[in-house]
Coordinates of N, CA and C in Angstrom, one line a residue:
Chain A
G1 N 11.7 12.6 9.8 CA 10.8 12.2 8.8 C 10.7 10.7 8.8
Q2 N 10.0 10.1 7.8 CA 9.9 8.7 7.7 C 10.7 8.2 6.5
N3 N 11.4 7.2 6.7 CA 12.3 6.6 5.6 C 12.2 5.1 5.6
I4 N 11.9 4.6 4.5 CA 11.9 3.1 4.3 C 12.6 2.7 3.1
D5 N 13.7 1.9 3.2 CA 14.5 1.5 2.1 C 14.5 0.1 1.8
Q6 N 14.4 -0.3 0.6 CA 14.5 -1.7 0.1 C 15.1 -1.7 -1.3
P7 N 15.8 -2.8 -1.6 CA 16.4 -2.8 -3.0 C 15.3 -2.7 -4.1
T8 N 15.8 -2.1 -5.2 CA 14.8 -1.8 -6.3 C 14.4 -3.1 -7.0
E9 N 15.4 -3.9 -7.2 CA 15.2 -5.1 -8.0 C 16.1 -6.3 -7.6
M10 N 15.6 -7.5 -7.7 CA 16.4 -8.7 -7.4 C 16.0 -9.7 -8.4
T11 N 17.0 -10.6 -8.7 CA 16.7 -11.8 -9.6 C 17.2 -13.0 -8.9
A12 N 16.4 -14.1 -9.0 CA 16.7 -15.3 -8.4 C 16.2 -16.5 -9.2
T13 N 16.7 -17.7 -9.0 CA 16.3 -18.8 -9.8 C 15.2 -19.6 -9.2
E14 N 14.4 -20.2 -10.0 CA 13.3 -21.1 -9.5 C 13.8 -22.2 -8.6
G15 N 13.2 -22.4 -7.5 CA 13.6 -23.4 -6.5 C 14.6 -22.9 -5.5
A16 N 15.1 -21.7 -5.7 CA 16.1 -21.1 -4.7 C 15.5 -20.4 -3.6
I17 N 16.3 -19.8 -2.8 CA 15.8 -19.0 -1.6 C 16.3 -17.5 -1.9
V18 N 15.4 -16.6 -1.6 CA 15.8 -15.2 -1.7 C 15.4 -14.4 -0.5
Q19 N 16.2 -13.5 -0.1 CA 15.9 -12.6 1.1 C 15.9 -11.2 0.6
I20 N 14.7 -10.5 0.9 CA 14.5 -9.1 0.5 C 14.6 -8.3 1.8
N21 N 15.5 -7.4 1.9 CA 15.7 -6.6 3.1 C 15.0 -5.3 3.1
C22 N 14.7 -4.8 4.3 CA 14.0 -3.5 4.4 C 14.5 -2.9 5.7
T23 N 15.0 -1.6 5.5 CA 15.4 -0.8 6.7 C 14.4 0.3 6.8
Y24 N 14.2 0.8 8.1 CA 13.2 1.8 8.2 C 13.6 2.8 9.4
Q25 N 13.2 4.0 9.2 CA 13.3 5.0 10.3 C 12.0 5.7 10.3
T26 N 11.3 5.5 11.4 CA 9.9 6.2 11.5 C 9.8 6.7 12.9
S27 N 9.0 7.7 13.0 CA 8.6 8.3 14.4 C 7.5 7.5 14.9
G28 N 7.7 6.4 15.7 CA 6.7 5.6 16.2 C 6.7 4.2 15.4
F29 N 6.3 3.2 16.1 CA 6.3 1.9 15.4 C 5.2 1.1 16.0
N30 N 4.3 0.6 15.1 CA 3.2 -0.3 15.6 C 3.1 -1.5 14.7
G31 N 4.2 -1.8 14.0 CA 4.2 -3.0 13.2 C 4.8 -2.8 11.8
L32 N 5.3 -3.9 11.3 CA 5.9 -3.9 9.9 C 5.2 -4.9 9.1
F33 N 4.8 -4.6 7.9 CA 4.0 -5.4 7.0 C 4.8 -5.7 5.7
W34 N 4.5 -6.8 5.1 CA 5.0 -7.1 3.8 C 3.8 -7.4 2.9
Y35 N 3.8 -6.8 1.7 CA 2.8 -7.0 0.7 C 3.4 -7.5 -0.6
Q36 N 2.6 -8.3 -1.3 CA 3.1 -8.7 -2.6 C 2.2 -8.0 -3.6
Q37 N 2.7 -7.6 -4.7 CA 1.9 -6.9 -5.7 C 2.4 -7.4 -7.1
H38 N 1.5 -8.2 -7.8 CA 1.7 -8.5 -9.2 C 1.3 -7.3 -10.0
A39 N 2.0 -7.2 -11.2 CA 1.8 -6.1 -12.1 C 0.3 -5.8 -12.4
G40 N -0.2 -4.6 -12.2 CA -1.5 -4.3 -12.5 C -2.6 -4.8 -11.5
E41 N -2.1 -5.4 -10.4 CA -3.1 -5.9 -9.5 C -3.0 -5.2 -8.1
A42 N -3.9 -5.6 -7.2 CA -3.8 -5.0 -5.9 C -2.7 -5.6 -5.0
P43 N -2.1 -4.8 -4.2 CA -1.2 -5.4 -3.2 C -1.9 -6.3 -2.3
T44 N -1.3 -7.5 -2.0 CA -2.0 -8.4 -1.1 C -1.1 -8.7 0.1
F45 N -1.7 -8.8 1.3 CA -0.9 -9.0 2.5 C -0.2 -10.3 2.6
L46 N 1.1 -10.2 3.0 CA 1.9 -11.4 3.2 C 2.2 -11.7 4.7
S47 N 2.6 -10.7 5.4 CA 3.1 -11.0 6.8 C 3.0 -9.7 7.6
Y48 N 3.1 -9.9 8.9 CA 3.0 -8.8 9.9 C 4.0 -9.2 11.0
N49 N 4.8 -8.2 11.4 CA 5.7 -8.4 12.6 C 5.6 -7.2 13.4
V50 N 5.4 -7.4 14.7 CA 5.3 -6.3 15.7 C 6.4 -6.5 16.8
L51 N 6.7 -7.8 17.0 CA 7.8 -8.1 18.0 C 9.0 -8.7 17.2
D52 N 10.1 -8.6 17.9 CA 11.4 -9.1 17.3 C 11.3 -10.6 17.0
G53 N 11.9 -11.0 15.9 CA 12.0 -12.4 15.7 C 11.4 -12.8 14.3
L54 N 11.3 -14.0 14.1 CA 10.9 -14.6 12.8 C 9.5 -15.1 12.9
E55 N 8.7 -14.7 11.8 CA 7.4 -15.2 11.7 C 7.4 -16.1 10.4
E56 N 7.0 -17.3 10.5 CA 7.0 -18.2 9.4 C 5.6 -18.6 8.9
K57 N 5.4 -18.5 7.6 CA 4.1 -18.8 7.1 C 4.3 -19.6 5.7
G58 N 4.4 -20.9 5.8 CA 4.6 -21.6 4.6 C 6.0 -21.3 4.0
R59 N 6.0 -21.0 2.7 CA 7.3 -20.8 2.0 C 7.8 -19.4 2.4
F60 N 7.0 -18.5 3.0 CA 7.4 -17.2 3.3 C 7.6 -17.0 4.8
S61 N 8.7 -16.3 5.1 CA 9.0 -15.9 6.5 C 9.4 -14.5 6.5
S62 N 9.1 -13.8 7.7 CA 9.5 -12.4 7.8 C 10.2 -12.3 9.2
F63 N 11.2 -11.5 9.2 CA 12.0 -11.2 10.4 C 12.0 -9.8 10.7
L64 N 12.0 -9.5 12.0 CA 12.1 -8.1 12.5 C 13.1 -7.9 13.6
S65 N 13.9 -6.8 13.5 CA 14.7 -6.3 14.6 C 14.3 -4.9 14.8
R66 N 13.6 -4.6 15.9 CA 13.2 -3.2 16.1 C 14.4 -2.3 16.5
S67 N 15.3 -2.9 17.2 CA 16.5 -2.0 17.6 C 17.3 -1.6 16.4
K68 N 17.3 -2.4 15.4 CA 18.1 -2.1 14.2 C 17.3 -1.5 13.1
G69 N 16.0 -1.4 13.3 CA 15.1 -0.8 12.3 C 15.3 -1.6 11.0
Y70 N 15.1 -2.9 11.1 CA 15.5 -3.8 10.0 C 14.5 -5.0 10.0
S71 N 14.1 -5.3 8.7 CA 13.3 -6.5 8.5 C 13.7 -7.2 7.2
Y72 N 13.4 -8.4 7.1 CA 13.6 -9.1 5.8 C 12.5 -10.1 5.6
L73 N 12.2 -10.3 4.3 CA 11.2 -11.3 3.8 C 12.0 -12.4 3.2
L74 N 11.8 -13.6 3.6 CA 12.5 -14.7 3.1 C 11.5 -15.6 2.3
L75 N 11.9 -15.8 1.0 CA 11.0 -16.7 0.2 C 11.8 -17.9 -0.2
K76 N 11.2 -19.1 0.2 CA 11.9 -20.4 -0.1 C 11.2 -21.1 -1.3
E77 N 12.0 -22.0 -1.8 CA 11.4 -22.8 -2.9 C 10.7 -22.0 -4.0
L78 N 11.5 -21.0 -4.5 CA 10.9 -20.0 -5.4 C 10.1 -20.7 -6.5
Q79 N 9.0 -20.0 -6.8 CA 8.2 -20.5 -8.0 C 8.1 -19.3 -9.0
M80 N 7.8 -19.6 -10.2 CA 7.7 -18.5 -11.2 C 6.7 -17.5 -10.8
K81 N 5.6 -18.0 -10.2 CA 4.5 -17.1 -9.8 C 4.9 -16.1 -8.7
D82 N 6.1 -16.3 -8.1 CA 6.6 -15.4 -7.1 C 7.2 -14.1 -7.7
S83 N 7.3 -14.1 -9.0 CA 7.7 -12.9 -9.7 C 6.7 -11.8 -9.4
A84 N 7.1 -10.7 -8.7 CA 6.2 -9.7 -8.3 C 7.0 -8.6 -7.6
S85 N 6.3 -7.6 -7.3 CA 7.0 -6.5 -6.4 C 6.6 -6.8 -5.0
Y86 N 7.6 -6.7 -4.1 CA 7.3 -6.9 -2.6 C 7.5 -5.6 -1.9
L87 N 6.5 -5.2 -1.2 CA 6.4 -3.9 -0.6 C 6.6 -4.0 1.0
C88 N 7.5 -3.3 1.5 CA 7.7 -3.2 2.9 C 6.9 -2.0 3.4
A89 N 6.1 -2.1 4.5 CA 5.3 -1.0 5.0 C 5.4 -1.0 6.5
V90 N 5.6 0.2 7.0 CA 5.6 0.4 8.5 C 4.4 1.2 8.9
S91 N 3.8 0.8 10.0 CA 2.8 1.6 10.6 C 3.3 2.3 11.9
P92 N 3.5 3.6 11.8 CA 4.0 4.3 13.0 C 2.9 4.6 14.0
N93 N 1.6 4.6 13.6 CA 0.5 4.8 14.5 C -0.7 4.0 13.9
F94 N -1.8 4.2 14.4 CA -2.9 3.4 14.0 C -3.6 3.9 12.7
N95 N -3.2 5.1 12.3 CA -3.9 5.7 11.2 C -3.3 5.5 9.8
K96 N -2.0 5.3 9.7 CA -1.4 5.3 8.4 C -0.3 4.3 8.3
F97 N 0.1 4.0 7.0 CA 1.2 3.1 6.8 C 2.2 3.9 5.9
Y98 N 3.5 3.7 6.1 CA 4.5 4.2 5.2 C 5.1 3.1 4.4
F99 N 5.1 3.2 3.1 CA 5.6 2.2 2.2 C 7.0 2.5 1.7
G100 N 7.8 1.4 1.5 CA 9.0 1.5 0.7 C 8.6 1.5 -0.8
S101 N 9.6 1.7 -1.6 CA 9.3 1.8 -3.1 C 9.0 0.5 -3.7
G102 N 9.3 -0.6 -3.0 CA 9.1 -1.9 -3.5 C 10.3 -2.6 -4.1
T103 N 10.4 -3.9 -4.0 CA 11.5 -4.6 -4.6 C 10.8 -5.5 -5.7
K104 N 11.3 -5.3 -6.9 CA 10.8 -6.1 -8.0 C 11.6 -7.4 -8.1
L105 N 11.0 -8.5 -7.8 CA 11.6 -9.8 -7.9 C 11.4 -10.5 -9.2
N106 N 12.5 -10.9 -9.9 CA 12.4 -11.7 -11.1 C 12.8 -13.1 -10.8
V107 N 11.9 -14.0 -11.0 CA 12.3 -15.4 -10.8 C 12.5 -16.0 -12.2
K108 N 13.8 -16.6 -12.4 CA 14.1 -17.2 -13.7 C 14.0 -18.7 -13.6
P109 N 13.7 -19.3 -14.7 CA 13.6 -20.8 -14.7 C 15.0 -21.4 -14.5
Chain B
E1 N -16.6 -13.7 -0.6 CA -16.7 -12.3 -0.1 C -16.1 -11.3 -1.1
A2 N -16.8 -10.3 -1.5 CA -16.3 -9.3 -2.4 C -15.1 -8.6 -1.8
G3 N -14.1 -8.3 -2.7 CA -13.0 -7.5 -2.2 C -13.2 -6.0 -2.3
V4 N -12.2 -5.2 -2.2 CA -12.3 -3.8 -2.4 C -12.4 -3.5 -3.9
T5 N -13.3 -2.8 -4.3 CA -13.5 -2.5 -5.7 C -13.3 -1.0 -5.9
Q6 N -12.7 -0.7 -7.0 CA -12.4 0.7 -7.4 C -12.9 1.0 -8.8
F7 N -13.4 2.2 -9.0 CA -13.9 2.5 -10.4 C -13.6 4.0 -10.6
P8 N -13.1 4.3 -11.8 CA -12.8 3.4 -12.9 C -11.4 2.8 -12.7
S9 N -11.1 1.8 -13.5 CA -9.8 1.2 -13.5 C -8.7 2.1 -14.1
H10 N -9.2 2.9 -15.1 CA -8.3 3.8 -15.8 C -9.1 5.1 -16.1
S11 N -8.4 6.2 -16.1 CA -9.0 7.5 -16.4 C -8.0 8.4 -17.1
V12 N -8.3 8.9 -18.3 CA -7.5 9.8 -19.0 C -8.2 11.1 -19.1
I13 N -7.7 12.2 -18.5 CA -8.3 13.5 -18.6 C -7.3 14.5 -19.0
E14 N -7.8 15.7 -19.3 CA -6.9 16.8 -19.6 C -6.8 17.7 -18.4
K15 N -5.6 18.3 -18.4 CA -5.3 19.3 -17.3 C -6.5 20.3 -17.2
G16 N -6.9 20.5 -15.9 CA -8.0 21.4 -15.7 C -9.3 20.8 -15.5
Q17 N -9.4 19.5 -16.0 CA -10.7 18.8 -15.8 C -10.9 18.3 -14.4
T18 N -12.1 17.8 -14.2 CA -12.4 17.2 -12.9 C -12.5 15.7 -13.1
V19 N -12.1 14.9 -12.1 CA -12.2 13.5 -12.1 C -12.7 13.0 -10.7
T20 N -13.5 12.1 -10.7 CA -14.0 11.5 -9.4 C -13.7 10.0 -9.4
L21 N -13.0 9.6 -8.4 CA -12.7 8.1 -8.2 C -13.6 7.6 -7.1
R22 N -14.0 6.3 -7.3 CA -14.9 5.7 -6.3 C -14.2 4.5 -5.8
C23 N -14.5 4.2 -4.5 CA -14.0 3.0 -3.8 C -15.1 2.4 -3.0
D24 N -15.4 1.1 -3.2 CA -16.3 0.4 -2.4 C -15.5 -0.6 -1.5
P25 N -15.4 -0.3 -0.2 CA -14.6 -1.2 0.7 C -15.3 -2.5 0.9
I26 N -14.6 -3.4 1.6 CA -15.2 -4.7 2.0 C -16.3 -4.4 3.0
S27 N -17.5 -5.0 2.8 CA -18.6 -4.8 3.7 C -18.2 -5.0 5.1
G28 N -18.6 -4.0 6.0 CA -18.3 -4.1 7.4 C -17.0 -3.5 7.8
H29 N -16.1 -3.1 6.8 CA -14.9 -2.5 7.2 C -15.1 -1.0 7.5
D30 N -14.8 -0.6 8.7 CA -15.0 0.8 9.1 C -13.9 1.7 8.6
N31 N -12.7 1.1 8.5 CA -11.6 1.9 8.1 C -11.4 1.9 6.6
L32 N -11.2 3.0 6.0 CA -11.0 3.2 4.6 C -9.9 4.1 4.4
Y33 N -9.0 3.8 3.5 CA -7.8 4.6 3.3 C -7.7 4.9 1.8
W34 N -7.1 6.0 1.5 CA -6.7 6.3 0.1 C -5.2 6.5 0.1
Y35 N -4.6 5.9 -0.9 CA -3.1 6.0 -1.1 C -2.9 6.3 -2.6
R36 N -1.8 6.8 -3.0 CA -1.5 6.9 -4.4 C 0.0 6.7 -4.6
R37 N 0.3 6.2 -5.9 CA 1.6 6.0 -6.3 C 1.9 6.7 -7.5
V38 N 2.8 7.7 -7.5 CA 3.2 8.4 -8.7 C 4.4 7.6 -9.3
M39 N 4.6 7.9 -10.6 CA 5.6 7.1 -11.3 C 6.9 6.9 -10.6
G40 N 7.3 5.7 -10.4 CA 8.6 5.4 -9.9 C 8.8 5.6 -8.4
K41 N 7.7 6.0 -7.7 CA 7.9 6.3 -6.3 C 7.1 5.4 -5.5
E42 N 7.2 5.6 -4.2 CA 6.5 4.7 -3.2 C 5.0 5.0 -3.1
I43 N 4.3 4.1 -2.6 CA 2.9 4.3 -2.4 C 2.8 5.3 -1.2
K44 N 2.0 6.4 -1.3 CA 2.0 7.4 -0.3 C 0.5 7.5 0.3
F45 N 0.5 7.7 1.6 CA -0.8 7.9 2.3 C -1.4 9.2 1.9
L46 N -2.7 9.1 1.7 CA -3.5 10.4 1.4 C -4.4 10.7 2.6
L47 N -5.3 9.7 2.9 CA -6.1 10.0 4.1 C -6.8 8.7 4.6
H48 N -7.4 8.8 5.8 CA -8.0 7.7 6.5 C -9.3 8.1 7.0
F49 N -10.3 7.3 6.7 CA -11.7 7.4 7.2 C -11.9 6.3 8.2
V50 N -12.6 6.7 9.3 CA -13.2 5.7 10.2 C -14.7 6.0 10.1
K51 N -15.4 5.0 9.5 CA -16.8 5.2 9.1 C -16.9 6.5 8.2
E52 N -17.7 7.4 8.6 CA -17.8 8.6 7.7 C -16.9 9.7 8.1
S53 N -16.2 9.6 9.1 CA -15.3 10.6 9.7 C -13.9 10.5 9.1
K54 N -13.3 11.7 8.8 CA -11.9 11.7 8.4 C -11.1 11.7 9.7
Q55 N -10.3 10.6 9.8 CA -9.5 10.4 11.0 C -8.1 11.1 10.8
D56 N -7.6 11.1 9.6 CA -6.3 11.7 9.3 C -6.3 12.0 7.8
E57 N -6.1 13.3 7.5 CA -6.0 13.7 6.1 C -4.7 14.4 5.8
S58 N -3.7 14.1 6.6 CA -2.5 14.8 6.5 C -1.7 14.6 5.2
G59 N -2.1 13.5 4.5 CA -1.4 13.2 3.2 C -2.0 13.8 2.0
M60 N -3.1 14.5 2.2 CA -3.8 15.1 1.0 C -2.9 16.3 0.5
P61 N -2.6 16.2 -0.8 CA -1.5 17.2 -1.3 C -2.0 18.6 -1.3
N62 N -3.2 18.9 -1.5 CA -3.7 20.3 -1.5 C -5.2 20.3 -1.6
N63 N -5.7 21.5 -1.7 CA -7.2 21.6 -1.6 C -7.9 21.3 -3.0
R64 N -7.1 20.9 -3.9 CA -7.8 20.4 -5.2 C -8.3 19.0 -5.0
F65 N -7.9 18.3 -3.9 CA -8.4 17.0 -3.6 C -9.4 17.0 -2.5
L66 N -10.5 16.3 -2.8 CA -11.6 16.2 -1.8 C -12.1 14.8 -1.7
A67 N -12.1 14.3 -0.5 CA -12.5 12.9 -0.3 C -13.8 12.9 0.6
E68 N -14.7 12.1 0.3 CA -15.9 11.9 1.1 C -16.3 10.5 1.3
R69 N -17.0 10.3 2.3 CA -17.5 8.9 2.6 C -18.8 9.0 3.3
T70 N -19.8 9.4 2.5 CA -21.1 9.6 3.0 C -21.7 8.3 3.5
G71 N -22.3 8.3 4.7 CA -22.9 7.1 5.2 C -22.0 6.1 5.6
G72 N -20.7 6.3 5.5 CA -19.7 5.4 6.0 C -19.6 4.1 5.2
T73 N -20.1 4.2 3.9 CA -19.9 3.0 3.1 C -18.9 3.3 2.0
Y74 N -19.3 3.6 0.8 CA -18.3 3.8 -0.3 C -17.7 5.2 -0.1
S75 N -16.6 5.4 -0.8 CA -15.9 6.7 -0.7 C -15.6 7.2 -2.1
T76 N -15.5 8.5 -2.2 CA -15.1 9.1 -3.5 C -13.9 10.1 -3.2
L77 N -13.1 10.2 -4.2 CA -12.0 11.1 -4.2 C -12.1 11.9 -5.5
K78 N -12.3 13.2 -5.3 CA -12.4 14.1 -6.4 C -11.2 15.0 -6.6
V79 N -10.7 15.1 -7.8 CA -9.6 16.0 -8.1 C -10.1 17.1 -9.0
Q80 N -10.0 18.3 -8.5 CA -10.6 19.5 -9.3 C -9.9 20.8 -9.0
P81 N -9.2 21.4 -10.0 CA -9.0 20.9 -11.3 C -7.7 20.0 -11.3
A82 N -7.7 19.0 -12.2 CA -6.5 18.1 -12.2 C -5.3 18.8 -12.8
E83 N -4.2 18.5 -12.3 CA -2.9 18.9 -12.8 C -2.1 17.7 -13.3
L84 N -1.0 18.0 -14.1 CA -0.2 17.0 -14.6 C 0.4 16.1 -13.6
E85 N 0.8 16.7 -12.4 CA 1.5 15.9 -11.4 C 0.6 15.0 -10.6
D86 N -0.7 15.1 -10.9 CA -1.7 14.2 -10.2 C -1.7 12.9 -10.8
S87 N -1.1 12.7 -12.0 CA -1.0 11.4 -12.6 C -0.4 10.3 -11.7
G88 N -1.0 9.2 -11.7 CA -0.5 8.1 -10.9 C -1.6 7.0 -10.7
V89 N -1.3 6.1 -9.8 CA -2.3 5.1 -9.5 C -2.8 5.4 -8.1
Y90 N -4.1 5.5 -8.0 CA -4.8 5.8 -6.7 C -5.4 4.5 -6.2
F91 N -4.9 4.1 -5.0 CA -5.3 2.9 -4.4 C -6.2 3.2 -3.2
C92 N -7.2 2.4 -3.1 CA -8.1 2.4 -1.9 C -7.9 1.1 -1.1
A93 N -7.9 1.2 0.2 CA -7.8 0.0 1.0 C -8.7 0.1 2.2
S94 N -9.1 -1.0 2.7 CA -10.0 -1.0 3.8 C -9.5 -2.1 4.8
S95 N -9.9 -1.9 6.1 CA -9.6 -2.9 7.1 C -10.7 -2.8 8.2
P96 N -10.9 -3.9 8.9 CA -11.9 -4.0 9.9 C -11.5 -3.2 11.1
Q97 N -10.2 -3.1 11.4 CA -9.7 -2.3 12.5 C -8.5 -1.5 12.0
A98 N -8.2 -0.4 12.8 CA -7.2 0.5 12.4 C -5.8 -0.1 12.4
Q99 N -5.6 -1.0 13.3 CA -4.3 -1.6 13.4 C -4.4 -3.0 12.8
G100 N -3.9 -3.2 11.6 CA -4.1 -4.5 11.0 C -3.8 -4.4 9.5
K101 N -3.9 -5.5 8.9 CA -3.5 -5.6 7.5 C -4.6 -4.8 6.6
L102 N -4.1 -4.3 5.5 CA -5.0 -3.6 4.6 C -5.4 -4.5 3.5
F103 N -6.6 -4.3 3.1 CA -7.1 -5.0 1.9 C -7.2 -4.0 0.8
F104 N -6.4 -4.1 -0.3 CA -6.4 -3.1 -1.3 C -7.3 -3.4 -2.5
G105 N -7.7 -2.4 -3.1 CA -8.3 -2.5 -4.4 C -7.2 -2.5 -5.5
S106 N -7.6 -2.7 -6.7 CA -6.7 -2.8 -7.8 C -6.2 -1.5 -8.3
G107 N -6.8 -0.4 -7.8 CA -6.3 0.9 -8.1 C -7.0 1.5 -9.3
T108 N -6.9 2.9 -9.4 CA -7.3 3.6 -10.6 C -6.1 4.3 -11.1
Q109 N -5.8 4.0 -12.4 CA -4.7 4.6 -13.1 C -5.2 5.9 -13.7
L110 N -4.7 7.0 -13.1 CA -5.1 8.3 -13.6 C -4.0 9.0 -14.4
S111 N -4.4 9.4 -15.6 CA -3.4 10.1 -16.5 C -4.0 11.4 -16.8
V112 N -3.2 12.5 -16.4 CA -3.6 13.8 -16.7 C -2.7 14.3 -17.8
L113 N -3.3 14.7 -19.0 CA -2.5 15.1 -20.1 C -2.5 16.6 -20.3

């Protein structure tokens, strides 16, 4: 079956760095995605990894290790507006995505 | 550019009634997906359209759910008759190609009482 795990909730301080981990077991792999979702809003795309390594995009970076079935999302210089849920999603084929339950990030002043 | 729009944003119905959810994808996006999130759980795949054709409907829970995408533009998801366990947030997403990031709508919050 498909299994994607990520922590339920995390708290960090404004200006700090936080790492949100995601582990996955899927039959097939065509990429790992991170989405951000503010309460009551649509999930929005943050990053995509298909090869091992680190992808950096401004304050956000995402890492992938396919052999370990592991990814993390790194958020630097945290801002209050970064308080949201972060969803890890794996695409085993071209038709569908499997999502983790999401990590709710609380950023404190 | 307009994003993915869903209607209604909220729907409250009684068990046994029928509800139809609508999704307008981003113009030009051939791929349209329906997902849903029930309370406290992960977002789960329901089905995938490529233009007007159902590419994969393996996630549809049962035959009370019917999705259509006439003309390959907007899509509807009908639940008939609705049951209590159908309550949740139904998301629509579109993408220009099958492999790539999804553009999500804000979802329809469905409550079946």
